[in-house]
mmCIF file of C-alpha atoms in Angstrom:
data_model
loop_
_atom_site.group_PDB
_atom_site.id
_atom_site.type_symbol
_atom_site.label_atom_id
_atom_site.label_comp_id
_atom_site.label_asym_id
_atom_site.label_seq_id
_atom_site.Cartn_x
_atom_site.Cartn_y
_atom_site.Cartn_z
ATOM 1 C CA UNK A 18 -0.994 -11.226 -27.495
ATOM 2 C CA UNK A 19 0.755 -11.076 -31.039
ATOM 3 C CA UNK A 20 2.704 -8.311 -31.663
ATOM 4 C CA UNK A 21 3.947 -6.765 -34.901
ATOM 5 C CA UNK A 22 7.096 -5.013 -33.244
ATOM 6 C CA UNK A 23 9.323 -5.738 -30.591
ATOM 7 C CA UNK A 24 12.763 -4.383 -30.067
ATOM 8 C CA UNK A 25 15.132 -5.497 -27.616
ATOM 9 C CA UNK A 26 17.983 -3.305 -26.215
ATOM 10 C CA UNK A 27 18.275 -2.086 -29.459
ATOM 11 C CA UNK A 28 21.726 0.224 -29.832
ATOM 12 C CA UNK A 29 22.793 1.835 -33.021
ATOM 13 C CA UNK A 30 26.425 3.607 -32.348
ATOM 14 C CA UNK A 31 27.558 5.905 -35.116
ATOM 15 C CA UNK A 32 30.581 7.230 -32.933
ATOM 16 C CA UNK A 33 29.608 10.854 -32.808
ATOM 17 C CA UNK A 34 27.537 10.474 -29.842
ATOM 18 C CA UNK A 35 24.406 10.016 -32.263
ATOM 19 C CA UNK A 36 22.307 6.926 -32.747
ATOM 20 C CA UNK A 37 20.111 4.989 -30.187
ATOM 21 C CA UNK A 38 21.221 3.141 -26.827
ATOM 22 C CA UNK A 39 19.167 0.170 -25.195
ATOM 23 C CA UNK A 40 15.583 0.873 -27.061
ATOM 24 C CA UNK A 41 13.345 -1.773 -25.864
ATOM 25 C CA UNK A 42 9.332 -1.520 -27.207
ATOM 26 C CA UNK A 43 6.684 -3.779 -27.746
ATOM 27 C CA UNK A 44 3.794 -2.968 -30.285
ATOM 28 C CA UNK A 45 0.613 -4.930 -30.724
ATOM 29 C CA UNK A 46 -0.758 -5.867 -33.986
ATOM 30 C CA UNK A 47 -3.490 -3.854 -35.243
ATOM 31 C CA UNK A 48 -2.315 -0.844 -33.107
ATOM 32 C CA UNK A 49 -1.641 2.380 -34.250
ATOM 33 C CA UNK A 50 2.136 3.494 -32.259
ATOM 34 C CA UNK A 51 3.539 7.070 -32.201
ATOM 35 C CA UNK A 52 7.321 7.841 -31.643
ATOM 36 C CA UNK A 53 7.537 11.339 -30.651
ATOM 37 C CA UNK A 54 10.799 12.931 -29.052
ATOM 38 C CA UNK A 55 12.842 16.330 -30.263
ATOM 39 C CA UNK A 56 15.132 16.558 -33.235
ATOM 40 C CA UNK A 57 18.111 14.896 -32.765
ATOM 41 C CA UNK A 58 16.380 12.329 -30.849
ATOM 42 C CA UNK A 59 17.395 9.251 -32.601
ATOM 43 C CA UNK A 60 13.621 8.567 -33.936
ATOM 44 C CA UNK A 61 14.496 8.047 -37.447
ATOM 45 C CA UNK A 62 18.170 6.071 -36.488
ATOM 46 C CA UNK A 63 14.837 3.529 -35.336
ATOM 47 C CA UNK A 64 13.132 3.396 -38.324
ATOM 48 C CA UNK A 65 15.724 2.561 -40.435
ATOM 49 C CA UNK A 66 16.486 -0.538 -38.103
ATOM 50 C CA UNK A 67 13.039 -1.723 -38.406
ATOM 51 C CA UNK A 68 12.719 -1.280 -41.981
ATOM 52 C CA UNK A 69 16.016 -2.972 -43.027
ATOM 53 C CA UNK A 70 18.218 0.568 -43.542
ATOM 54 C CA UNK A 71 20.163 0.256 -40.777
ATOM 55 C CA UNK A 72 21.998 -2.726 -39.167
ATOM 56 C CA UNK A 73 21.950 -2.393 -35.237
ATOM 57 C CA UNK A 74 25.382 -2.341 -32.772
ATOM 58 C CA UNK A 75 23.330 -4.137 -30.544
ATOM 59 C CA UNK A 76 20.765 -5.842 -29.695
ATOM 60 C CA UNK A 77 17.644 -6.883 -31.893
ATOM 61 C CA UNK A 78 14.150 -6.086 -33.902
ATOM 62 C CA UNK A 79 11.447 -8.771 -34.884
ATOM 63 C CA UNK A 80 8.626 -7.565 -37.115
ATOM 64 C CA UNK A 81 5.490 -10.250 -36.196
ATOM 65 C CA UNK A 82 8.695 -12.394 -35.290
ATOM 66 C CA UNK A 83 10.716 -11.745 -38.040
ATOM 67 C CA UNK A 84 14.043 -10.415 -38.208
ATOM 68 C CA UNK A 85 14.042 -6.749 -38.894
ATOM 69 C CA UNK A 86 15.517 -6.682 -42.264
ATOM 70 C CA UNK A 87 14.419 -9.828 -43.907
ATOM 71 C CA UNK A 88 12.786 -10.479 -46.591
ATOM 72 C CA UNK A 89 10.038 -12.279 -44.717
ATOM 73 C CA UNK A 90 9.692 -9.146 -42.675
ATOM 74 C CA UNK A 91 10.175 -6.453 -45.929
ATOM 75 C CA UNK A 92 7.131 -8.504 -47.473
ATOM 76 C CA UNK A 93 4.687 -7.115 -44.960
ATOM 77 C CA UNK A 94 5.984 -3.239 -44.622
ATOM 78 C CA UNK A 95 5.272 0.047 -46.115
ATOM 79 C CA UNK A 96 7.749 2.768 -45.709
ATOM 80 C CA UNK A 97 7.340 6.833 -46.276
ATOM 81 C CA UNK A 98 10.396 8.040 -45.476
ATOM 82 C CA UNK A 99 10.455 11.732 -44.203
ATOM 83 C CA UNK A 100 12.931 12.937 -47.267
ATOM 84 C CA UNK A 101 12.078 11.389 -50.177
ATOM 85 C CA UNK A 102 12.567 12.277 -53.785
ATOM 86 C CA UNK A 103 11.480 11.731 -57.023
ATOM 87 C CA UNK A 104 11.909 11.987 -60.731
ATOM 88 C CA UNK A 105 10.298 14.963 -61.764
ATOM 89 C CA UNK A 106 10.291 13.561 -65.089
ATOM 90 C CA UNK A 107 7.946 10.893 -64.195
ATOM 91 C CA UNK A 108 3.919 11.057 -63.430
ATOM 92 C CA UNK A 109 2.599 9.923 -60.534
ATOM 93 C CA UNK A 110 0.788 7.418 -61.848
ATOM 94 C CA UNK A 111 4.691 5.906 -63.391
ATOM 95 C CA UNK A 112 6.536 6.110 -60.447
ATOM 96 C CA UNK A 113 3.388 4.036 -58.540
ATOM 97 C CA UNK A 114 3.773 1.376 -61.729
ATOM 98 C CA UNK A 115 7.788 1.645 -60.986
ATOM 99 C CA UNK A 116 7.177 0.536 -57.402
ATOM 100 C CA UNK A 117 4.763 -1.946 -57.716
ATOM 101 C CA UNK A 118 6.831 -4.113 -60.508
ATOM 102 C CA UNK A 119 9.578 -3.812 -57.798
ATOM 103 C CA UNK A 120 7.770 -5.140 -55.479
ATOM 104 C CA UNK A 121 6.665 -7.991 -58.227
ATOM 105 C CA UNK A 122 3.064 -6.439 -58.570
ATOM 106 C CA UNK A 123 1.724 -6.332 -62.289
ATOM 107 C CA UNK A 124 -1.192 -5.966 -64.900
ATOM 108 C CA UNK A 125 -4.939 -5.372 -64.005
ATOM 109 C CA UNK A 126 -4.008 -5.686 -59.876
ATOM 110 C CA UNK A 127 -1.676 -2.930 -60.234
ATOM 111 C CA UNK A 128 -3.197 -1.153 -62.230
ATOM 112 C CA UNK A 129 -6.282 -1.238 -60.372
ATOM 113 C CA UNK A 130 -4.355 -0.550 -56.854
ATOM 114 C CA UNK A 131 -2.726 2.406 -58.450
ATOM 115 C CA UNK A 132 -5.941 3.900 -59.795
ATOM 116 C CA UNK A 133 -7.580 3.332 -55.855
ATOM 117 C CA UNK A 134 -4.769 4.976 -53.972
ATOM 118 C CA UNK A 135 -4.570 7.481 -56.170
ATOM 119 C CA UNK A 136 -8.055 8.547 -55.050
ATOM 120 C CA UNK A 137 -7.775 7.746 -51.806
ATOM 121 C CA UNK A 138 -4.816 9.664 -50.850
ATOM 122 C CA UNK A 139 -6.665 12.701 -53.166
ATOM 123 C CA UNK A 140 -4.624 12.902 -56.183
ATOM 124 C CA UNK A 141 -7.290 11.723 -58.350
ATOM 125 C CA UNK A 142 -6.566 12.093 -61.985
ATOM 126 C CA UNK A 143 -3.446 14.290 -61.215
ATOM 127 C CA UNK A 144 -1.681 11.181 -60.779
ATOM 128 C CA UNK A 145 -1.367 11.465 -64.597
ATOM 129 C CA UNK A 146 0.677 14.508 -64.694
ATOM 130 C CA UNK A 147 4.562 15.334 -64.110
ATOM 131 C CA UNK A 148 5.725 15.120 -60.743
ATOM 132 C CA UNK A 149 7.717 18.669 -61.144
ATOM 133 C CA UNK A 150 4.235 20.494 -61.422
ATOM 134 C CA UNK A 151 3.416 18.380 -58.011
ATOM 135 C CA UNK A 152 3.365 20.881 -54.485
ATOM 136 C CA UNK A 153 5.143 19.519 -51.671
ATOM 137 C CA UNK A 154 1.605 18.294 -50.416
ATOM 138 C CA UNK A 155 1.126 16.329 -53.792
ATOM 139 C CA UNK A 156 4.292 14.937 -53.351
ATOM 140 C CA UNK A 157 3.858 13.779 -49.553
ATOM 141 C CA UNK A 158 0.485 12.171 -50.912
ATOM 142 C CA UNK A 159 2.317 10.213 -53.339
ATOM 143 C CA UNK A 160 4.719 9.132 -50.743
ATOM 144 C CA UNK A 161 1.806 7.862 -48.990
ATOM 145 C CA UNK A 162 0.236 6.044 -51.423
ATOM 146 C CA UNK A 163 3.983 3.800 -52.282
ATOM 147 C CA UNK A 164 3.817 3.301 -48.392
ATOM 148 C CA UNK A 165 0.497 1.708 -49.436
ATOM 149 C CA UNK A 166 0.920 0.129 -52.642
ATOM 150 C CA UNK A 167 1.227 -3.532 -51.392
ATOM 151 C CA UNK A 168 -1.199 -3.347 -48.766
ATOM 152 C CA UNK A 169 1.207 -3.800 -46.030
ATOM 153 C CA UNK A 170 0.908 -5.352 -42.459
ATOM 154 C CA UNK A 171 3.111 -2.440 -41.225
ATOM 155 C CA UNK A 172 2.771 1.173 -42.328
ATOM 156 C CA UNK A 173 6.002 2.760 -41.050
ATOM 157 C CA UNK A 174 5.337 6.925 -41.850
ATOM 158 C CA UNK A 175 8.096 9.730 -40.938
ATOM 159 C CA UNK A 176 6.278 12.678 -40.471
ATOM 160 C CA UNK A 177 3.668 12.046 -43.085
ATOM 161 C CA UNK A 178 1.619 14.924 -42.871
ATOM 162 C CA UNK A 179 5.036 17.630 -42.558
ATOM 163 C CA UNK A 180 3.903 19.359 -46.053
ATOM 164 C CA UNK A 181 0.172 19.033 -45.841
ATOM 165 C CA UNK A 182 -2.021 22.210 -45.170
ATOM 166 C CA UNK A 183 -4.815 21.808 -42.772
ATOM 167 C CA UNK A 184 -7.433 20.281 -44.624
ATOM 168 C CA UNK A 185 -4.377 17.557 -46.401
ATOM 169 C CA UNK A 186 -3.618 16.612 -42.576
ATOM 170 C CA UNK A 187 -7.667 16.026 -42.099
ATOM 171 C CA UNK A 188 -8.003 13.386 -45.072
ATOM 172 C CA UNK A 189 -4.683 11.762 -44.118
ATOM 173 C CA UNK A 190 -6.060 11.242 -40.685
ATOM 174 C CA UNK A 191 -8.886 9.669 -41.603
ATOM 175 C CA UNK A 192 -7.393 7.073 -44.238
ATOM 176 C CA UNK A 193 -5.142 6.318 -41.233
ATOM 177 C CA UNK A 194 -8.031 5.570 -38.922
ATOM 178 C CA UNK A 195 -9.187 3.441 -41.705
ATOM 179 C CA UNK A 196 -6.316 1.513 -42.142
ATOM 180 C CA UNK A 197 -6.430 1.076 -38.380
ATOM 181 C CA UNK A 198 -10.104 -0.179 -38.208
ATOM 182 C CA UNK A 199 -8.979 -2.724 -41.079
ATOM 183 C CA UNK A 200 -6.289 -4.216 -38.266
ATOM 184 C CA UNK A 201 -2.955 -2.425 -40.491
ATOM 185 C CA UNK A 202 -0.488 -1.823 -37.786
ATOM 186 C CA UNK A 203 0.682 1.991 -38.074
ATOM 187 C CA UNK A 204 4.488 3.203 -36.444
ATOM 188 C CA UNK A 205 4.111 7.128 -37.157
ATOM 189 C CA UNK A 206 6.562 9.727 -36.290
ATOM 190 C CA UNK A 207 5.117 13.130 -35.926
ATOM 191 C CA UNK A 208 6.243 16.005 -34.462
ATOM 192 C CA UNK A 209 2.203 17.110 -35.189
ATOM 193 C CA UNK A 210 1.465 15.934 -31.722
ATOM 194 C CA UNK A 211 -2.390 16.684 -32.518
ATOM 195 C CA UNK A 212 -2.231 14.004 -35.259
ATOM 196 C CA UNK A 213 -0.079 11.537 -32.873
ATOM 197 C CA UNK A 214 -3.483 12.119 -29.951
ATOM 198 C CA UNK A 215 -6.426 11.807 -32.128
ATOM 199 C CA UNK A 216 -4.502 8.884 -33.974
ATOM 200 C CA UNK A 217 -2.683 6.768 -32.016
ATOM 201 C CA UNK A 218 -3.676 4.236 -28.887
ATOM 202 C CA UNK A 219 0.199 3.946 -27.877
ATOM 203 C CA UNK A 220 3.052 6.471 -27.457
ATOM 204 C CA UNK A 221 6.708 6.838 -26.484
ATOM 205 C CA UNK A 222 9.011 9.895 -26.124
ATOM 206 C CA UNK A 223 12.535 9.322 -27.076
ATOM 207 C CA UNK A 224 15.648 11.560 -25.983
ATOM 208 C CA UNK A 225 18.865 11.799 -26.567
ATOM 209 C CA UNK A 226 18.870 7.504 -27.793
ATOM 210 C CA UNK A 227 16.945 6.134 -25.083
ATOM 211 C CA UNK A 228 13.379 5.700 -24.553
ATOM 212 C CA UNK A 229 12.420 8.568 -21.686
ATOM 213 C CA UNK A 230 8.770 7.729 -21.209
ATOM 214 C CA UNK A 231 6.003 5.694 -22.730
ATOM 215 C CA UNK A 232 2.552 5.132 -22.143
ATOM 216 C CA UNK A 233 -1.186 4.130 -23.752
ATOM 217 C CA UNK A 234 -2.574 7.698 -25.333
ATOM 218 C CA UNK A 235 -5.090 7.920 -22.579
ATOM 219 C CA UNK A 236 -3.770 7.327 -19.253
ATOM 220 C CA UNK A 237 -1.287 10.209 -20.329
ATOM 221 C CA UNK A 238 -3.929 12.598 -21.245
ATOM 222 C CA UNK A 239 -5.173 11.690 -18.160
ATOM 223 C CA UNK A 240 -2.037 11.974 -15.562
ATOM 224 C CA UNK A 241 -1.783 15.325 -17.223
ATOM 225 C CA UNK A 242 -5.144 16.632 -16.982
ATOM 226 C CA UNK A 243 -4.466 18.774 -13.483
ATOM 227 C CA UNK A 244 -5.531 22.009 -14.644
ATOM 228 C CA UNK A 245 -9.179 23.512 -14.349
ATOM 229 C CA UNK A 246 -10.971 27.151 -14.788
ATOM 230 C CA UNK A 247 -13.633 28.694 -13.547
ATOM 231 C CA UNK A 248 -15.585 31.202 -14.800
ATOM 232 C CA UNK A 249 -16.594 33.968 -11.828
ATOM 233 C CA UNK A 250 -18.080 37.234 -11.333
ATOM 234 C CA UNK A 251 -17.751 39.544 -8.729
ATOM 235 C CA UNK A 252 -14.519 38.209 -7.827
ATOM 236 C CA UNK A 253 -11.689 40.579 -6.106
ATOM 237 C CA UNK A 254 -8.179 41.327 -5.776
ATOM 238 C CA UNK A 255 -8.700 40.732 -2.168
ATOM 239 C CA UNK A 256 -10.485 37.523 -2.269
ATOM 240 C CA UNK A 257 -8.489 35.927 -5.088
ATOM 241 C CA UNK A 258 -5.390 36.415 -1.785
ATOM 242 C CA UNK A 259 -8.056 34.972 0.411
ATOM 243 C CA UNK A 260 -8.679 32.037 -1.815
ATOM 244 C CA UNK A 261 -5.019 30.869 -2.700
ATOM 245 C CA UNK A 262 -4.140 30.997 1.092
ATOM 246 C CA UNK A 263 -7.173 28.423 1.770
ATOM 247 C CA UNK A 264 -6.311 26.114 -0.945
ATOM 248 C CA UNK A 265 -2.797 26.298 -0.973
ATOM 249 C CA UNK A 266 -2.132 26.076 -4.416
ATOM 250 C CA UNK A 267 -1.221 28.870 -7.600
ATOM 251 C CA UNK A 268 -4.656 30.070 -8.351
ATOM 252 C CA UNK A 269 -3.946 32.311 -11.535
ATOM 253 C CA UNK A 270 -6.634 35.098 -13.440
ATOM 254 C CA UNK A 271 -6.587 33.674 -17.115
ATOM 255 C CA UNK A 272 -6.071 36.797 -19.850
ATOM 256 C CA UNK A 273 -8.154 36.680 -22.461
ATOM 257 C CA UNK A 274 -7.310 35.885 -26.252
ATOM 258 C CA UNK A 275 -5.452 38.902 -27.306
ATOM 259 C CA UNK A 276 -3.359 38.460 -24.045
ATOM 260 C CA UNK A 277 -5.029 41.384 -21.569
ATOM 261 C CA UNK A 278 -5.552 40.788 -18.165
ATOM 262 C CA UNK A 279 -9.537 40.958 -17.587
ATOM 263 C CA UNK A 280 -10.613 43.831 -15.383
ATOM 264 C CA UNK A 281 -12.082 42.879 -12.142
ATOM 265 C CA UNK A 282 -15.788 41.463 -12.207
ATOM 266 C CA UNK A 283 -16.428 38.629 -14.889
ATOM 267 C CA UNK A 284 -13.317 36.759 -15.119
ATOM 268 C CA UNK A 285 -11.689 33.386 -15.846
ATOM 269 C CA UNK A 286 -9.595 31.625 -12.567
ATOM 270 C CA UNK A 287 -7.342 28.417 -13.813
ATOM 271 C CA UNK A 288 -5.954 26.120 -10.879
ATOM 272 C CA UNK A 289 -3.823 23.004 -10.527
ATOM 273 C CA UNK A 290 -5.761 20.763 -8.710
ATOM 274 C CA UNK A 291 -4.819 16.988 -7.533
ATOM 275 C CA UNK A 292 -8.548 15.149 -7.943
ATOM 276 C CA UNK A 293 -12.674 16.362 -7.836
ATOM 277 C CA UNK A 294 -12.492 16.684 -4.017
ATOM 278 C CA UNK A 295 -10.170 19.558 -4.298
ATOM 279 C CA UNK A 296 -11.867 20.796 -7.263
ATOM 280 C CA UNK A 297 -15.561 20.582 -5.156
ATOM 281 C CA UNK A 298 -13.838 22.704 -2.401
ATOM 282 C CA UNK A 299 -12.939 25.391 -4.722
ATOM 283 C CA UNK A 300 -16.288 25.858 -5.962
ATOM 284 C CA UNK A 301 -18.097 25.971 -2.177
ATOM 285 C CA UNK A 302 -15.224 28.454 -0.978
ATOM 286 C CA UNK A 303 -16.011 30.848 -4.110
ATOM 287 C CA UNK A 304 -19.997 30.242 -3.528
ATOM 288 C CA UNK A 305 -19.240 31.257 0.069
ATOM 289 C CA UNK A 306 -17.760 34.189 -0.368
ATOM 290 C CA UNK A 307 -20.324 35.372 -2.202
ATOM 291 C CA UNK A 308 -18.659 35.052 -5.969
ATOM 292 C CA UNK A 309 -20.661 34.239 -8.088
ATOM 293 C CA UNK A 310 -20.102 30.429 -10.266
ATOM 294 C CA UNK A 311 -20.655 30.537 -14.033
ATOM 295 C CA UNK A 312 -18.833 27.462 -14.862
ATOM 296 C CA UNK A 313 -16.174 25.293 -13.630
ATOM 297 C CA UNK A 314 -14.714 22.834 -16.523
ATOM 298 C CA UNK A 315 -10.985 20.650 -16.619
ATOM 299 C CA UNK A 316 -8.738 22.175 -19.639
ATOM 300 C CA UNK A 317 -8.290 19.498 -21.969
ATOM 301 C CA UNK A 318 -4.844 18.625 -21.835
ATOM 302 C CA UNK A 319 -2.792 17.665 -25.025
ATOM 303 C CA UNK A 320 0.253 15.369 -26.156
ATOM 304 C CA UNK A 321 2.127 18.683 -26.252
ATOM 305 C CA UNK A 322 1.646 19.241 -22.583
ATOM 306 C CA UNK A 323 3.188 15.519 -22.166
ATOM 307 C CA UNK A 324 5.662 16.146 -24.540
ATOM 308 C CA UNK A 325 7.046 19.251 -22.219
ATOM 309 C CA UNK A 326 6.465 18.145 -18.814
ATOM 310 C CA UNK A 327 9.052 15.158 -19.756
ATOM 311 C CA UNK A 328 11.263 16.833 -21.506
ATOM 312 C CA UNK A 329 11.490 20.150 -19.120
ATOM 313 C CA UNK A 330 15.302 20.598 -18.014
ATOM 314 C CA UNK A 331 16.568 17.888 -19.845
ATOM 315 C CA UNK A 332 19.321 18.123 -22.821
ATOM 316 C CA UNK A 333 18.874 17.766 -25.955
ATOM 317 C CA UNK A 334 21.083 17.002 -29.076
ATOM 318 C CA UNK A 335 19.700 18.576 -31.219
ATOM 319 C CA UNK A 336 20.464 18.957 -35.411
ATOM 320 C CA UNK A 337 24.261 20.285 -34.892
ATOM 321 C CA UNK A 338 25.796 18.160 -32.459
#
């Protein structure tokens, strides 16, 4: 298997009790990776390693077996940091030109990359005018589009979609999922966990500098898909007793959307349940008993659910330590 990113016991010590400790991934080529963990976590300390910002303490980061940092490795990168800034002076279009002569890009090919990004990232023929008239959501597009400018291997995003509304966060998705079908290798830092599950095939949560858990998108959803409802009628106070002696487990009346408890008759039951057997048992001991089964159906289950299972009880830097 080739992959585009592998770390090895990767350390970065600041001396304040900040950086990353021991960091060891491995990321295919082609696959679309999301780092997720709280603030404070050490996520962006990462980045900067991989993209050349940052020199390690310890240990070491190949980009498709490149040192992290060379120029062999910079060659095939795109970078949108998560604070970024620039001139307001300058159009979009001039800061794209600006980039792509640094990078050693020039006449019709840039011109003609500039003018295709610009579309794609939906600027359009705003790119023309000053970036001070931009909204944070313009200027988080253009970010995007010098991230693309060279057509990178690598796409390394922090928290691309932070300033977008919901519609911005749709169209950045879906060039994303482009670049992914095209075999672009994408390292995105979210804390939009909902992007990070309908984007990304791999995740890992860091905390505190060290990698806490990691795992392929969909054997997480999975593990953490133990929760199901059922929709009854003619259910009681007295059987819903009955019914959480017999399966032994919290079986909970779900309130409705403005956050009332449903009066007894038609009502919603939600259950942690360990596989279909248990779930099958449920359904004949309501049936039984006379209740009447609308519906039975597993809650989808969610990154975010992940993301606080692991992190439950644990400490947590945080911005002010």
């Amino acid at each position: 298997m080739s992959y585009a990113i592998e770390t090895f016991h990767l350390s970065k010590n600041y001396g304040n009790g900040r950086g990353c400790q021991d960091v060891t991934l491995r990321i295919p080529a082609g696959e679309a990776f999301g780092f997720l963990g709280p603030n404070g976590a050490g996520k962006s300390t990462i980045v900067k390693m991989l993209v050349g910002l940052a020199t390690p303490t310890d240990g070491k980061a190949l980009l498709f077996g490149e040192p992290a940092g060379s120029v062999e490795a910079r060659r095939r990168i795109g970078y949108l940091p998560e604070l970024f800034r620039y001139p307001g002076w300058l159009s979009g279009e001039e800061v794209l030109q600006f980039h792509g002569k640094l990078c050693g890009m020039k006449g019709p090919v840039l011109k003609s990359r500039i003018n295709q990004l610009l579309d794609e990232v939906g600027i359009g023929q705003r790119g023309r005018d000053r970036i001070k008239g931009y909204s944070k959501g313009m200027q988080q597009r253009l970010g995007l589009a010098c991230a693309l400018l060279t057509d990178p291997d690598i796409v390394f995003l922090d928290e691309p979609a932070s300033a977008l509304d919901p519609v911005g966060r749709h169209e950045v998705r879906e060039l994303l999922q482009r670049l992914r079908k095209e075999g672009k290798t994408i390292f995105l830092n979210s804390h939009l966990l909902e992007d990070v599950e309908q984007l990304c095939d791999h995740v890992a949560l860091l905390n505190n500098g060290r990698i806490l858990a990691d795992g392929q998108v969909s054997e997480v959803l999975r593990a953490t898909s133990a929760r199901w409802r059922f929709r009854v009628g003619g259910i009681t106070p007295e059987l819903l007793d009955w019914l959480r002696e017999r399966m032994i487990v919290p079986v909970d009346m779900v309130p409705w959307q403005d956050g009332s408890v449903p009066e007894w008759g038609e009502n919603w039951l939600e259950a942690e349940l360990a596989d279909d057997e248990q779930v099958g048992y449920m359904n004949r001991l309501l049936i039984d008993q006379g209740v009447t089964l609308y519906e039975t159906h597993k809650v989808k289950s969610s990154l975010d659910e992940w993301f606080l299972q692991a992190v439950s009880g644990l400490e947590h830097r945080g911005e002010n330590r």
